[in-house]
Short mmCIF file of C-alpha atoms in Angstrom, two decimals:
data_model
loop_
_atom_site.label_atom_id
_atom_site.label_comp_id
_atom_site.label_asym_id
_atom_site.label_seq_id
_atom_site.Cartn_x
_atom_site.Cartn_y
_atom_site.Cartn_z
CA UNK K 145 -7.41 -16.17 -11.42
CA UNK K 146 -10.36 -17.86 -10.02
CA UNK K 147 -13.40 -15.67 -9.04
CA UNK K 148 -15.71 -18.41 -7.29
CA UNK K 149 -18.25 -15.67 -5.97
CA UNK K 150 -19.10 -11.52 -5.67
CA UNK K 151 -18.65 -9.41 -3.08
CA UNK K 152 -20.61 -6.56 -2.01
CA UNK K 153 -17.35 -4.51 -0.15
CA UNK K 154 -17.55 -0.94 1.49
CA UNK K 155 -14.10 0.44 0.00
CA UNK K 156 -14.55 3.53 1.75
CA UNK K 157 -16.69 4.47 5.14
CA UNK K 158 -20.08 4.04 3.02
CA UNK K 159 -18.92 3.78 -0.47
CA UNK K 160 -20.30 0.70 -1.45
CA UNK K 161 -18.15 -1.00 -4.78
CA UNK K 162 -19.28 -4.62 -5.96
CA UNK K 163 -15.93 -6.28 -6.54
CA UNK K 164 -15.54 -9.83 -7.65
CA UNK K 165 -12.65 -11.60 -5.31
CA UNK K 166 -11.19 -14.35 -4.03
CA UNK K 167 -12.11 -15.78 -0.44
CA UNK K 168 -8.61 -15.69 0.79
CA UNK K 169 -8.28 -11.88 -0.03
CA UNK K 170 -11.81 -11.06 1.89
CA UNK K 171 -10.36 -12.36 4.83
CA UNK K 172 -7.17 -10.88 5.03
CA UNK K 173 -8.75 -7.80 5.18
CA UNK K 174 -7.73 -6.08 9.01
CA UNK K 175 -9.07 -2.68 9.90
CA UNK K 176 -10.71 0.25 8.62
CA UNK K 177 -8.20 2.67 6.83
CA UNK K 178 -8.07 5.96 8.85
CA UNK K 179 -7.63 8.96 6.77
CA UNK K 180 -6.52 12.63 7.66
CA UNK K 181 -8.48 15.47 5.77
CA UNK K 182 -6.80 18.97 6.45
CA UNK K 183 -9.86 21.07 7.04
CA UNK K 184 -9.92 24.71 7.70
CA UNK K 185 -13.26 27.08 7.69
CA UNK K 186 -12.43 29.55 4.78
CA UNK K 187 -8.85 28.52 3.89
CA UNK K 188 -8.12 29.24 0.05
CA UNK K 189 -8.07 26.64 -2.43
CA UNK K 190 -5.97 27.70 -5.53
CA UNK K 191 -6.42 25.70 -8.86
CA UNK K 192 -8.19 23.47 -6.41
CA UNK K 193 -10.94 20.54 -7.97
CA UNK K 194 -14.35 22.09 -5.90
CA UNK K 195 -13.42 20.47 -3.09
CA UNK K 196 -16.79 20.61 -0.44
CA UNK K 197 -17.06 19.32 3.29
CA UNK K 198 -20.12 17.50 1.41
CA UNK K 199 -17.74 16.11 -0.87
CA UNK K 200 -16.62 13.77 2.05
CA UNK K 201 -20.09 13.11 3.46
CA UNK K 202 -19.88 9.16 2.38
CA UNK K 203 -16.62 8.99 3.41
CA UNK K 204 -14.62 7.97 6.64
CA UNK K 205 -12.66 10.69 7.63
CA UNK K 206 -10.98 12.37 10.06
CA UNK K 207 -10.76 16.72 9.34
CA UNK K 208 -7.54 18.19 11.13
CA UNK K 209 -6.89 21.54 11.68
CA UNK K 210 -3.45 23.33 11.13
CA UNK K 211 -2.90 22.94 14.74
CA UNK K 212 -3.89 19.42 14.90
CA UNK K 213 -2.01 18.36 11.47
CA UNK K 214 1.05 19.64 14.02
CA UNK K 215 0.52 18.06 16.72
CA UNK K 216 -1.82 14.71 15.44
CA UNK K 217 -0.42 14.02 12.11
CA UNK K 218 1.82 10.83 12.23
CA UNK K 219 2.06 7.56 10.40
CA UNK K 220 1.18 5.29 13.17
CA UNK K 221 -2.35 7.21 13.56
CA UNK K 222 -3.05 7.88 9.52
CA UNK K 223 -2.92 5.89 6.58
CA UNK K 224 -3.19 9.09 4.26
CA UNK K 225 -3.37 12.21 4.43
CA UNK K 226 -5.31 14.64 2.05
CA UNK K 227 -4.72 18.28 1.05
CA UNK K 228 -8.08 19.09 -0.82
CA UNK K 229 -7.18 22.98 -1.07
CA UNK K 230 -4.99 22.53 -4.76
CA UNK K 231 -1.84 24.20 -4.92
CA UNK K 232 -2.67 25.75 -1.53
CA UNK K 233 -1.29 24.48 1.79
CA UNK K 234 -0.68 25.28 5.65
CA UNK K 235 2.68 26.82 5.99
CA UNK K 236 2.59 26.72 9.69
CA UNK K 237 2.40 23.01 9.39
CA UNK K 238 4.66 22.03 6.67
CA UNK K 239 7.55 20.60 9.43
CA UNK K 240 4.60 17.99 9.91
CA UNK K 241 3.76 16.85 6.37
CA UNK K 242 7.20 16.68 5.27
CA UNK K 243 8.08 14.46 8.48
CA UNK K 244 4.66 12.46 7.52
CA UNK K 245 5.80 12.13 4.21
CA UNK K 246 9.53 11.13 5.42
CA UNK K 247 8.00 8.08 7.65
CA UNK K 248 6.91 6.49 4.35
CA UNK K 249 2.90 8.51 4.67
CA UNK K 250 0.99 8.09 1.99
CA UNK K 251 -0.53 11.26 0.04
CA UNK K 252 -3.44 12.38 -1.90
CA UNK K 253 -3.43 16.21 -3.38
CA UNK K 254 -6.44 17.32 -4.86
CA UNK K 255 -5.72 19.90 -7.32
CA UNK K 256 -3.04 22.13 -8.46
CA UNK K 257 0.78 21.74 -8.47
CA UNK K 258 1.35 20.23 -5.21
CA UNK K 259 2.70 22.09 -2.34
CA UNK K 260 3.15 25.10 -4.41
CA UNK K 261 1.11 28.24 -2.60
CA UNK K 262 2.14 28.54 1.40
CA UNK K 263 -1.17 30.07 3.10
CA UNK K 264 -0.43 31.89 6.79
CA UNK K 265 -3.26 33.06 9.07
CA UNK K 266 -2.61 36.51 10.28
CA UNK K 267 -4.79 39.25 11.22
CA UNK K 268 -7.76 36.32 11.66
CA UNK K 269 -7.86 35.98 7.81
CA UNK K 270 -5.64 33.44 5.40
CA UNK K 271 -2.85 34.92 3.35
CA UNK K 272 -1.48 32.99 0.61
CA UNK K 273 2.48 33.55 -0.45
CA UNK K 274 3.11 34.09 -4.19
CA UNK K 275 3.75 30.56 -6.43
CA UNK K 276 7.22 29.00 -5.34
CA UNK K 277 9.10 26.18 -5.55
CA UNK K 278 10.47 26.08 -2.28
CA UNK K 279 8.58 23.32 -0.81
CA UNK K 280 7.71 20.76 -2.99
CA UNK K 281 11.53 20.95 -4.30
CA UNK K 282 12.28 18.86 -0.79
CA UNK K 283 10.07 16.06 -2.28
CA UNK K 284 11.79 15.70 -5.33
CA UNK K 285 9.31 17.86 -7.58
CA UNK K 286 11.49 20.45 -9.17
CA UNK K 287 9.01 22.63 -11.69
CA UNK K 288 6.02 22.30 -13.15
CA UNK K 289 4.13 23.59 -16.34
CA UNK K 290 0.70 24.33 -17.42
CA UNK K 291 -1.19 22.23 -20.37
CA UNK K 292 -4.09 23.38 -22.59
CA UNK K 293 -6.47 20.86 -22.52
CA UNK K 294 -8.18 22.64 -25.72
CA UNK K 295 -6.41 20.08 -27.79
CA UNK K 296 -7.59 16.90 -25.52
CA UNK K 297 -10.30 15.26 -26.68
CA UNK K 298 -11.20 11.89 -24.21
CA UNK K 299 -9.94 10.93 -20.63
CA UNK K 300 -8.58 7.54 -20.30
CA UNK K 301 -7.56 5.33 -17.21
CA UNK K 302 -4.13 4.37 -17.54
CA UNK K 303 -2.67 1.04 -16.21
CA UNK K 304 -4.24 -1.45 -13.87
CA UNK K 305 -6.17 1.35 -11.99
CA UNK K 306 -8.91 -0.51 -10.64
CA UNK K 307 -12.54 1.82 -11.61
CA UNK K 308 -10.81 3.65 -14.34
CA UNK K 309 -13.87 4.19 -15.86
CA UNK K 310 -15.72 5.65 -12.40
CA UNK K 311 -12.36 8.19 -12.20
CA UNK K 312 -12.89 9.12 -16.08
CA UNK K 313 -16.26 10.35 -15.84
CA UNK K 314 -16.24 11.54 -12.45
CA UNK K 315 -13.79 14.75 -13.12
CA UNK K 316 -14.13 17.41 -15.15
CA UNK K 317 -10.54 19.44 -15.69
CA UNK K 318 -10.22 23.13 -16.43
CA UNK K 319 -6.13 23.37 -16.72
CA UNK K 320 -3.86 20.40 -16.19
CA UNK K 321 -0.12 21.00 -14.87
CA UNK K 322 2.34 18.62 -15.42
CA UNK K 323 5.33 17.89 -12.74
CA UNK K 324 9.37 17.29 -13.72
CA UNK K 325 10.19 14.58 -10.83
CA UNK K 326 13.60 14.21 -9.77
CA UNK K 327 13.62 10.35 -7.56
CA UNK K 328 17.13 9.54 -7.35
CA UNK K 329 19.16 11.48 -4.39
CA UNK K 330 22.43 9.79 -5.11
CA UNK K 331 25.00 8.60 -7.78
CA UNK K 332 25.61 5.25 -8.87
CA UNK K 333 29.16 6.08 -9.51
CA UNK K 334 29.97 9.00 -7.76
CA UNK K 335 33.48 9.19 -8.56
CA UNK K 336 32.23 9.59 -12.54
CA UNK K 337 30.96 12.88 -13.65
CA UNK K 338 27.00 12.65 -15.26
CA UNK K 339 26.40 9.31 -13.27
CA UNK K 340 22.84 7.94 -12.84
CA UNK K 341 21.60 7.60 -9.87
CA UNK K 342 19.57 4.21 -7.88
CA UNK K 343 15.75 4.00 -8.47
CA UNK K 344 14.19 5.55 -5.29
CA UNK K 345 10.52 5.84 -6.75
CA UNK K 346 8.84 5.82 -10.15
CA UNK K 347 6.25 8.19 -11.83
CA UNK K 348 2.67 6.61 -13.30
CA UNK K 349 0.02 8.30 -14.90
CA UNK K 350 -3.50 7.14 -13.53
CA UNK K 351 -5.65 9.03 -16.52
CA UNK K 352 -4.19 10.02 -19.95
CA UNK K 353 -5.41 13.35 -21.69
CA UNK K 354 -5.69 12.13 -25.53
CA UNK K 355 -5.45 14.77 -28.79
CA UNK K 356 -7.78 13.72 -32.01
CA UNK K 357 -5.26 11.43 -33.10
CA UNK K 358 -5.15 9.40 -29.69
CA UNK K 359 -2.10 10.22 -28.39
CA UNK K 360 -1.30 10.89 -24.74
CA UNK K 361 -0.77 14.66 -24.12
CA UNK K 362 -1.21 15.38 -20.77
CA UNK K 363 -1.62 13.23 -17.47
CA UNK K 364 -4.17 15.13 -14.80
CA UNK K 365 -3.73 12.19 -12.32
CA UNK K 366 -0.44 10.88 -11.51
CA UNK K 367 0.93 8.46 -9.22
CA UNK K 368 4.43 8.35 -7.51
CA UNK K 369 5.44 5.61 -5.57
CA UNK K 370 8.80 5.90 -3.47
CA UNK K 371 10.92 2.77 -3.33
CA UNK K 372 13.92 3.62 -1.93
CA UNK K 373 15.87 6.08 0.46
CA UNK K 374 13.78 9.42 1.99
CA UNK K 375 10.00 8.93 1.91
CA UNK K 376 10.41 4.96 1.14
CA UNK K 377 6.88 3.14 1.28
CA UNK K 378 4.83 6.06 0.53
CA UNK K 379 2.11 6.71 -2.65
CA UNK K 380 1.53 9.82 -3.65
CA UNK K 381 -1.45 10.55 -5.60
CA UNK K 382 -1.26 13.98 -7.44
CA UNK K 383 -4.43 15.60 -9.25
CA UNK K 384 -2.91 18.01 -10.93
CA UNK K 385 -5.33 19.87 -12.28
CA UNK K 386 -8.46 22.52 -11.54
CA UNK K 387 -11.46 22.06 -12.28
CA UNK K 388 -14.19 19.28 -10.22
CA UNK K 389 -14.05 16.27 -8.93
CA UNK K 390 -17.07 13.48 -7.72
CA UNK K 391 -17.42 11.85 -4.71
CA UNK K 392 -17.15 8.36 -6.23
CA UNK K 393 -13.86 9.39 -8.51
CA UNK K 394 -12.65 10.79 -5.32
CA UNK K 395 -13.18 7.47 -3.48
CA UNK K 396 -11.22 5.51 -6.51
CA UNK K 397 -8.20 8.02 -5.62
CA UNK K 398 -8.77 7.32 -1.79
CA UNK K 399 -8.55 3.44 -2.37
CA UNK K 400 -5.62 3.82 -4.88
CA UNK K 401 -3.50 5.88 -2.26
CA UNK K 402 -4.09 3.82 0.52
CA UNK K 403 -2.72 0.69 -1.22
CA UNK K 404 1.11 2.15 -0.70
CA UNK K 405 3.88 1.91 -2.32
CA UNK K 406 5.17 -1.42 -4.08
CA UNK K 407 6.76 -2.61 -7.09
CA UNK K 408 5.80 -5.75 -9.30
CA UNK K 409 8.54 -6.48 -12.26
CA UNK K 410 8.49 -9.26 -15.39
CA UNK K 411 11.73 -10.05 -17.32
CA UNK K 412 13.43 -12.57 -18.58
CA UNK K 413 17.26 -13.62 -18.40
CA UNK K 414 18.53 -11.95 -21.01
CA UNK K 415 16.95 -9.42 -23.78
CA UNK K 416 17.67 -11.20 -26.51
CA UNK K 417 17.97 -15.16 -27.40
CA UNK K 418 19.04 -16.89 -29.99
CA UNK K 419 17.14 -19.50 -32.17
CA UNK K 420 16.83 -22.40 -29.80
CA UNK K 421 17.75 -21.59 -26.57
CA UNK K 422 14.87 -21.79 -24.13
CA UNK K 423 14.32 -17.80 -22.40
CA UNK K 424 14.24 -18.05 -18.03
CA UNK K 425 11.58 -15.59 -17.11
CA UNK K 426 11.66 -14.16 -13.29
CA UNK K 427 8.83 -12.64 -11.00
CA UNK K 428 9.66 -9.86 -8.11
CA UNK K 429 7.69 -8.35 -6.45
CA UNK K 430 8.95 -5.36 -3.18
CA UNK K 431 7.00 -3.45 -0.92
CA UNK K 432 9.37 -0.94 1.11
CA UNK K 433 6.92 -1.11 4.22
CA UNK K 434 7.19 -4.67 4.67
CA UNK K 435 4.25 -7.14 5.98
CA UNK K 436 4.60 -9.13 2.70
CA UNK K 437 4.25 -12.21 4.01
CA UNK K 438 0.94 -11.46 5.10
CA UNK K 439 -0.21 -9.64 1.90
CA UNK K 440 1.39 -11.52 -1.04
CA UNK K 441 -0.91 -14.39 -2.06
CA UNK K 442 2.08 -16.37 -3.51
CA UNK K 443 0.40 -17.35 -6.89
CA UNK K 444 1.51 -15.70 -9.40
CA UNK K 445 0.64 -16.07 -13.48
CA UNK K 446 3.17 -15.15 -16.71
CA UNK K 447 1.86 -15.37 -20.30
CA UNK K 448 4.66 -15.00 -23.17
CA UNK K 449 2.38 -13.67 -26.24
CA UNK K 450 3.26 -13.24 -29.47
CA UNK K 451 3.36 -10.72 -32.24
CA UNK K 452 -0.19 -11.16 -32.63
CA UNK K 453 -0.73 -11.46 -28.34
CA UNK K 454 -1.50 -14.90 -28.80
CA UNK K 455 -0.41 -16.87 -25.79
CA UNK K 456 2.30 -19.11 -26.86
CA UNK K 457 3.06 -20.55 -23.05
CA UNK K 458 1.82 -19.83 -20.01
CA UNK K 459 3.69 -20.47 -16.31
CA UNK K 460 1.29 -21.06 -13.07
CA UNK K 461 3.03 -20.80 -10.25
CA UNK K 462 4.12 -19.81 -6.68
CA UNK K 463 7.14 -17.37 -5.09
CA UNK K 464 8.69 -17.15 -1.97
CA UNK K 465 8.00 -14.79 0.20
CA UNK K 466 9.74 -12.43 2.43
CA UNK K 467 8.71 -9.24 4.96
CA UNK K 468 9.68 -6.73 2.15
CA UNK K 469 10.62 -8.84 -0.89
CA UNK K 470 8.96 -12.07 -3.07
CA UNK K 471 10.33 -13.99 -6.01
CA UNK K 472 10.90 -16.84 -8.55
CA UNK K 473 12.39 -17.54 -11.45
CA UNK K 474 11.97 -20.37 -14.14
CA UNK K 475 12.41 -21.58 -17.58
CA UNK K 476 10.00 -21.88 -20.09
CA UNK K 477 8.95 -25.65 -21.09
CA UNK K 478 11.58 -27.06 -23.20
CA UNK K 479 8.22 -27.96 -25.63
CA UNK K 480 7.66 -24.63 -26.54
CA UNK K 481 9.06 -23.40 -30.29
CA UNK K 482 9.66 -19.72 -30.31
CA UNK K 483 10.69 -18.69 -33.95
CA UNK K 484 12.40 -15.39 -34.30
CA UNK K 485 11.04 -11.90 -33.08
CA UNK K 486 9.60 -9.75 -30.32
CA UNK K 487 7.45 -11.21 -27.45
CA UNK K 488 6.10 -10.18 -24.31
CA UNK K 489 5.51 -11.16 -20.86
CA UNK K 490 2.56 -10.45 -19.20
CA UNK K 491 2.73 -11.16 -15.45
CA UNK K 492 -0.08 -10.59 -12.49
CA UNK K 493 -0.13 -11.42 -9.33
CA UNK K 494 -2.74 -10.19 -5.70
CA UNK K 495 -2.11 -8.49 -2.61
CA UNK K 496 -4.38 -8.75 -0.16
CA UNK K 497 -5.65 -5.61 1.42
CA UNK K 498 -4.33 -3.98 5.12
CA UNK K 499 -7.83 -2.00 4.95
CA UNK K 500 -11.13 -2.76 4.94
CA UNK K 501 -10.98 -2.05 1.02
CA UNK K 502 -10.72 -5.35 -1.23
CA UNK K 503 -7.62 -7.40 -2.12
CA UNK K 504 -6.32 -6.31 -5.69
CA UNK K 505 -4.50 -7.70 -8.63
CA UNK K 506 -1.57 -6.06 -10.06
CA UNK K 507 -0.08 -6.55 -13.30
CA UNK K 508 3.72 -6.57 -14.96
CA UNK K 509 5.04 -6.59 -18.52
CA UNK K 510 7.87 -7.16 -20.58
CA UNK K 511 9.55 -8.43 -23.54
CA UNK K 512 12.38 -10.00 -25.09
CA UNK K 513 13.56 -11.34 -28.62
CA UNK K 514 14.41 -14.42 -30.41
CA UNK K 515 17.03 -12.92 -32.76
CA UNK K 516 16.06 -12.51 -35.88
CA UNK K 517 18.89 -11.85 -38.38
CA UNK K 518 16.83 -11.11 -41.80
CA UNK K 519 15.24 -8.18 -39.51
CA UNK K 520 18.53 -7.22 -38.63
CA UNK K 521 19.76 -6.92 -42.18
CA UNK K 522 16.80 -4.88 -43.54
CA UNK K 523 16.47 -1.01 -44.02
CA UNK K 524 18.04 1.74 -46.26
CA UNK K 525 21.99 2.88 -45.04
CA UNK K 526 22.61 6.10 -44.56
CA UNK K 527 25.55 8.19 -46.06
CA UNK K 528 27.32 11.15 -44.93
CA UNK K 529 29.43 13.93 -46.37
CA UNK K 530 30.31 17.13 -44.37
CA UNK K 531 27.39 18.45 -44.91
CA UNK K 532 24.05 16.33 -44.73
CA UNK K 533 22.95 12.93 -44.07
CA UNK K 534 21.40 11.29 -47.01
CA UNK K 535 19.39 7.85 -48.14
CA UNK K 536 18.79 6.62 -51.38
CA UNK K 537 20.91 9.52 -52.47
CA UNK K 538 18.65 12.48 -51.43
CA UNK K 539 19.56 14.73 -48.32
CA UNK K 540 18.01 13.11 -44.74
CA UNK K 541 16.57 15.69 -42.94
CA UNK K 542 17.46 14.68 -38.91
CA UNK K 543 14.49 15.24 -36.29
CA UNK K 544 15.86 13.26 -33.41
CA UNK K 545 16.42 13.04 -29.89
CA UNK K 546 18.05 11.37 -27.29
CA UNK K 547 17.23 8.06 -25.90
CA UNK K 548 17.49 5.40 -23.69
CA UNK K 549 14.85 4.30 -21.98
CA UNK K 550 11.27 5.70 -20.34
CA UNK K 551 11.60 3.71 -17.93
CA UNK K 552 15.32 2.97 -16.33
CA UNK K 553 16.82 5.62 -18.41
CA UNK K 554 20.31 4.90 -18.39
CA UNK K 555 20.25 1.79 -17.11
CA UNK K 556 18.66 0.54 -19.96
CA UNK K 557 21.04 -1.68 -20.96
CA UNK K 558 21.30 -3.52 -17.45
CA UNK K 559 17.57 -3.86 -16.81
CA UNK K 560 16.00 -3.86 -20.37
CA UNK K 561 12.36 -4.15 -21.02
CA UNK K 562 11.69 -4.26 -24.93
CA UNK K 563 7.99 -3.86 -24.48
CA UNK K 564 8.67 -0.35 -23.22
CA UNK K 565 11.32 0.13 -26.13
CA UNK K 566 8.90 -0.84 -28.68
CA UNK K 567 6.06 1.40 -27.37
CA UNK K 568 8.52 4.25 -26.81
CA UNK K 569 9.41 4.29 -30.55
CA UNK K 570 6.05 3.24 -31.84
CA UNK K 571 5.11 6.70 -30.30
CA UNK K 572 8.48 8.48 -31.67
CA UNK K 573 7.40 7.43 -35.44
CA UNK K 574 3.89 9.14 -34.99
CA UNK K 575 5.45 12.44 -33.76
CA UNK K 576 7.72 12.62 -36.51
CA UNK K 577 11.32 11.35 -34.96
CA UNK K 578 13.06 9.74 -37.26
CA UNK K 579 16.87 9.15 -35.66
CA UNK K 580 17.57 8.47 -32.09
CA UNK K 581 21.07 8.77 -30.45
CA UNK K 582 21.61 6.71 -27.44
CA UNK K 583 24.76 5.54 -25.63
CA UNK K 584 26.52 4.51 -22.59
CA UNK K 585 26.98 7.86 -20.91
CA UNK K 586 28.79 6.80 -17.23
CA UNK K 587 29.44 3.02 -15.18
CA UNK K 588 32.00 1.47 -18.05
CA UNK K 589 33.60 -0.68 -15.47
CA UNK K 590 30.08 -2.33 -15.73
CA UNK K 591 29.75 -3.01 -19.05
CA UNK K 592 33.48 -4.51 -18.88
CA UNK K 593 34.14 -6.30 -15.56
CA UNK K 594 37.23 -7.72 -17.11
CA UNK K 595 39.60 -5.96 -19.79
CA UNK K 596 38.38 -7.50 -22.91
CA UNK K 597 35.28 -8.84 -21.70
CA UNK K 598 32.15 -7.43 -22.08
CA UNK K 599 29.34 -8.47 -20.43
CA UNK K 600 26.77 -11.17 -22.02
CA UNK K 601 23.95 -9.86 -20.95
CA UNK K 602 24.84 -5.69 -22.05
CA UNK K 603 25.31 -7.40 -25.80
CA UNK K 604 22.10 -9.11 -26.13
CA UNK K 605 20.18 -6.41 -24.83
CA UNK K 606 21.90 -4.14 -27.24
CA UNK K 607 20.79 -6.58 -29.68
CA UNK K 608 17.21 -6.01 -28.69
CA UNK K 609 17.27 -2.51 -28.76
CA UNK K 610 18.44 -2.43 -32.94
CA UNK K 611 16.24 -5.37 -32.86
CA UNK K 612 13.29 -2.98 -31.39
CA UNK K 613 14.42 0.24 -33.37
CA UNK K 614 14.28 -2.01 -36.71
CA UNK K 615 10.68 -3.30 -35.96
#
């Protein structure tokens, strides 16, 4: 994307951030974001991230009181709303939140496990109720669990979090506690016991926790954007964790929550191709709250890269564009030689901004194979009597687990991604797993549409998956 000059942009009230951006996303730019604080003179925080009224000072905000959360809180008034108190929250409003949160609201918890520790006022001093899931359970956060961060030893920005590196150095955590989300309220096939259910939202992490050897361990920051069904067009940004927090990595979180929920997705036509035949590669992008047409900028970019990420074809080009949905779809010039093996797509795209914060780019990838039968024939079988596994004639010891996908989970054979599969068991390898058991657990009648005919697109993505476990 072209960058023909800098911008000196307030992202938040006063918070000045030099961002380099197009014209055309500079002037989409609308109003000033208004943000809720909850603010209450001595309320508790609990595992909260040092949280001051200073810490705010740069910032636009509005505080609210328990009383005016009730009676104020909305998301026609408030672009976000922001519990700075940790675990800790005001009981006596909770009816609020949760119908702020239901209109699509967007959310930023500082510290903590969300929603966790209901504080009353009685006797003209703040009592807060033992740790319970009661509350966050409604929201689709069933448990949580503590971390030791003894064993982490950087912070890293995950994803296309724009100041990563601001966020990184600007908190400092004590304990981290990680979430179990639950974001699917319904069955796919409810008359089949086990079923899956329809993507309503989908976890991120926003800063990784890495051990010596540089793998993840623990997320402190977390994102959750809701697609689908109750709470649809909201972001949630969780900081789960105690300990401090800047003013400037506050203001990245601020920005990042205010952006709402959307979804960007890369793939091509099928998983896996054979020798020849030229892949189709397709763009989408959604956002649940609609205004698209006024956000979207309609370019759109997709590199295919190879083994070694050089880019072997590249596709400039535009999408339509609809209130809540935008896509294309196209084939790869018929000039471009793909011999056999695992590439990926790497798509990105810009929305402009509904708040005085910049326009941003958002990114996408992928991946799919040109079959490649030597790979397919290579590795050591495995025998079996009634009591052990074995290769090469000596016993197999088994450390395995079950598997689908990260991502779609048991959909992974209807909406595959092989760049996810290959990082997924890149990552099983270094922690020692050395079988995987997958299957096709519910939704046959899928897979089969017609007795005796399975579906084209279910076989080559099998493909890809031995294809990705023999890489």
């Amino acid at each position: 994307m072209a960058l023909p000059r800098r911008k000196f942009l307030k992202t938040i009230g006063t918070v000045a951030v030099a961002s380099a951006i197009p014209d055309v996303l500079i002037a989409a730019q609308t109003k000033p974001p208004s943000v809720a604080v909850f603010w209450e003179p001595g309320f508790p925080a609990i595992d909260g991230c040092n949280i001051t009224r200073e810490t705010f000072s740069e910032l636009a905000v509005t505080f609210l009181t328990t009383q005016e959360l009730i009676t104020k809180l909305n998301t026609t008034r408030f672009d976000l709303l922001i519990n700075p108190y940790g675990s800790a929250f005001p009981k006596r409003a909770w009816s609020a939140i949760l119908k702020y949160l239901h209109a699509g609201g967007n959310w930023l918890n500082l510290g903590g496990v969300p929603l966790s520790r209901p504080v009353d006022h009685v006797a003209a001093s703040w009592r807060a109720e033992a740790h319970q899931t009661t509350y966050h359970k409604q929201l689709g956060i069933t448990h949580s669990f503590p971390v030791n961060t003894a064993q982490i030893v950087e912070f890293q920005p995950a994803g296309d979090l724009r100041h990563g590196t601001e966020l990184a150095a600007g908190f400092n955590a004590q304990q981290i506690f990680e979430l179990y989300v639950r974001l699917s309220s319904s069955a796919n096939e409810p008359d089949e016991a086990g079923s899956d259910g329809p993507h309503e939202g989908v976890v991120q992490p926003l800063l990784l926790g890495n051990n010596k050897p540089g793998r993840a361990i623990a997320a402190p920051v977390i994102q959750i954007d809701r697609w689908a069904a109750d709470f649809a067009g909201g972001r949630w940004v969780l900081a789960n964790f105690s300990g401090k927090l800047d003013p400037k990595a506050l203001a990245v979180l601020i920005e990042r929550a205010l952006q709402g929920a959307h979804r960007f997705r890369v793939s091509s036509e099928f998983a896996c191709y054979k020798p020849g035949e030229v892949p189709t590669v397709s763009v989408q992008l959604t956002r649940p709250k609609g205004d698209l047409e006024k956000l979207a900028t309609h370019d759109y970019t997709i590199e295919v890269r190879d083994k070694n990420n050089q880019i072997v074809s590249r596709i400039d080009s535009t999408y339509d564009v609809g209130a809540t949905k935008a896509s294309a779809s196209e084939k790869l010039p018929n000039d471009v030689k793909l011999p056999p093996g695992l590439y990926t797509l790497h798509a990105r795209t810009a929305l402009r901004s509904t708040t005085i914060s910049p326009g941003y780019e958002i990114t996408a990838t992928s991946g799919f194979w040109i079959y490649d039968e030597a790979l397919m024939r290579r590795g050591k079988p495995l025998t079996v009597d009634k009591h052990f596994f074995y290769r090469d004639g000596w016993v197999f010891p088994v450390t395995g687990a079950t598997y689908m996908a990260s991502d779609v989970h048991r959909r992974f054979l209807f909406e595959p991604n092989p760049f996810v599969w290959d990082n997924d068991f890149r990552q099983m390898d270094q922690a020692g797993v050395n079988m995987v058991r997958t299957g096709i657990w519910t939704g046959w009648k899928k897979y089969m549409p017609e007795p005796g005919k399975v579906d084209e697109a279910v076989l080559r993505a099998f493909d890809a998956f031995l294809l990705t476990a023999h890489k």
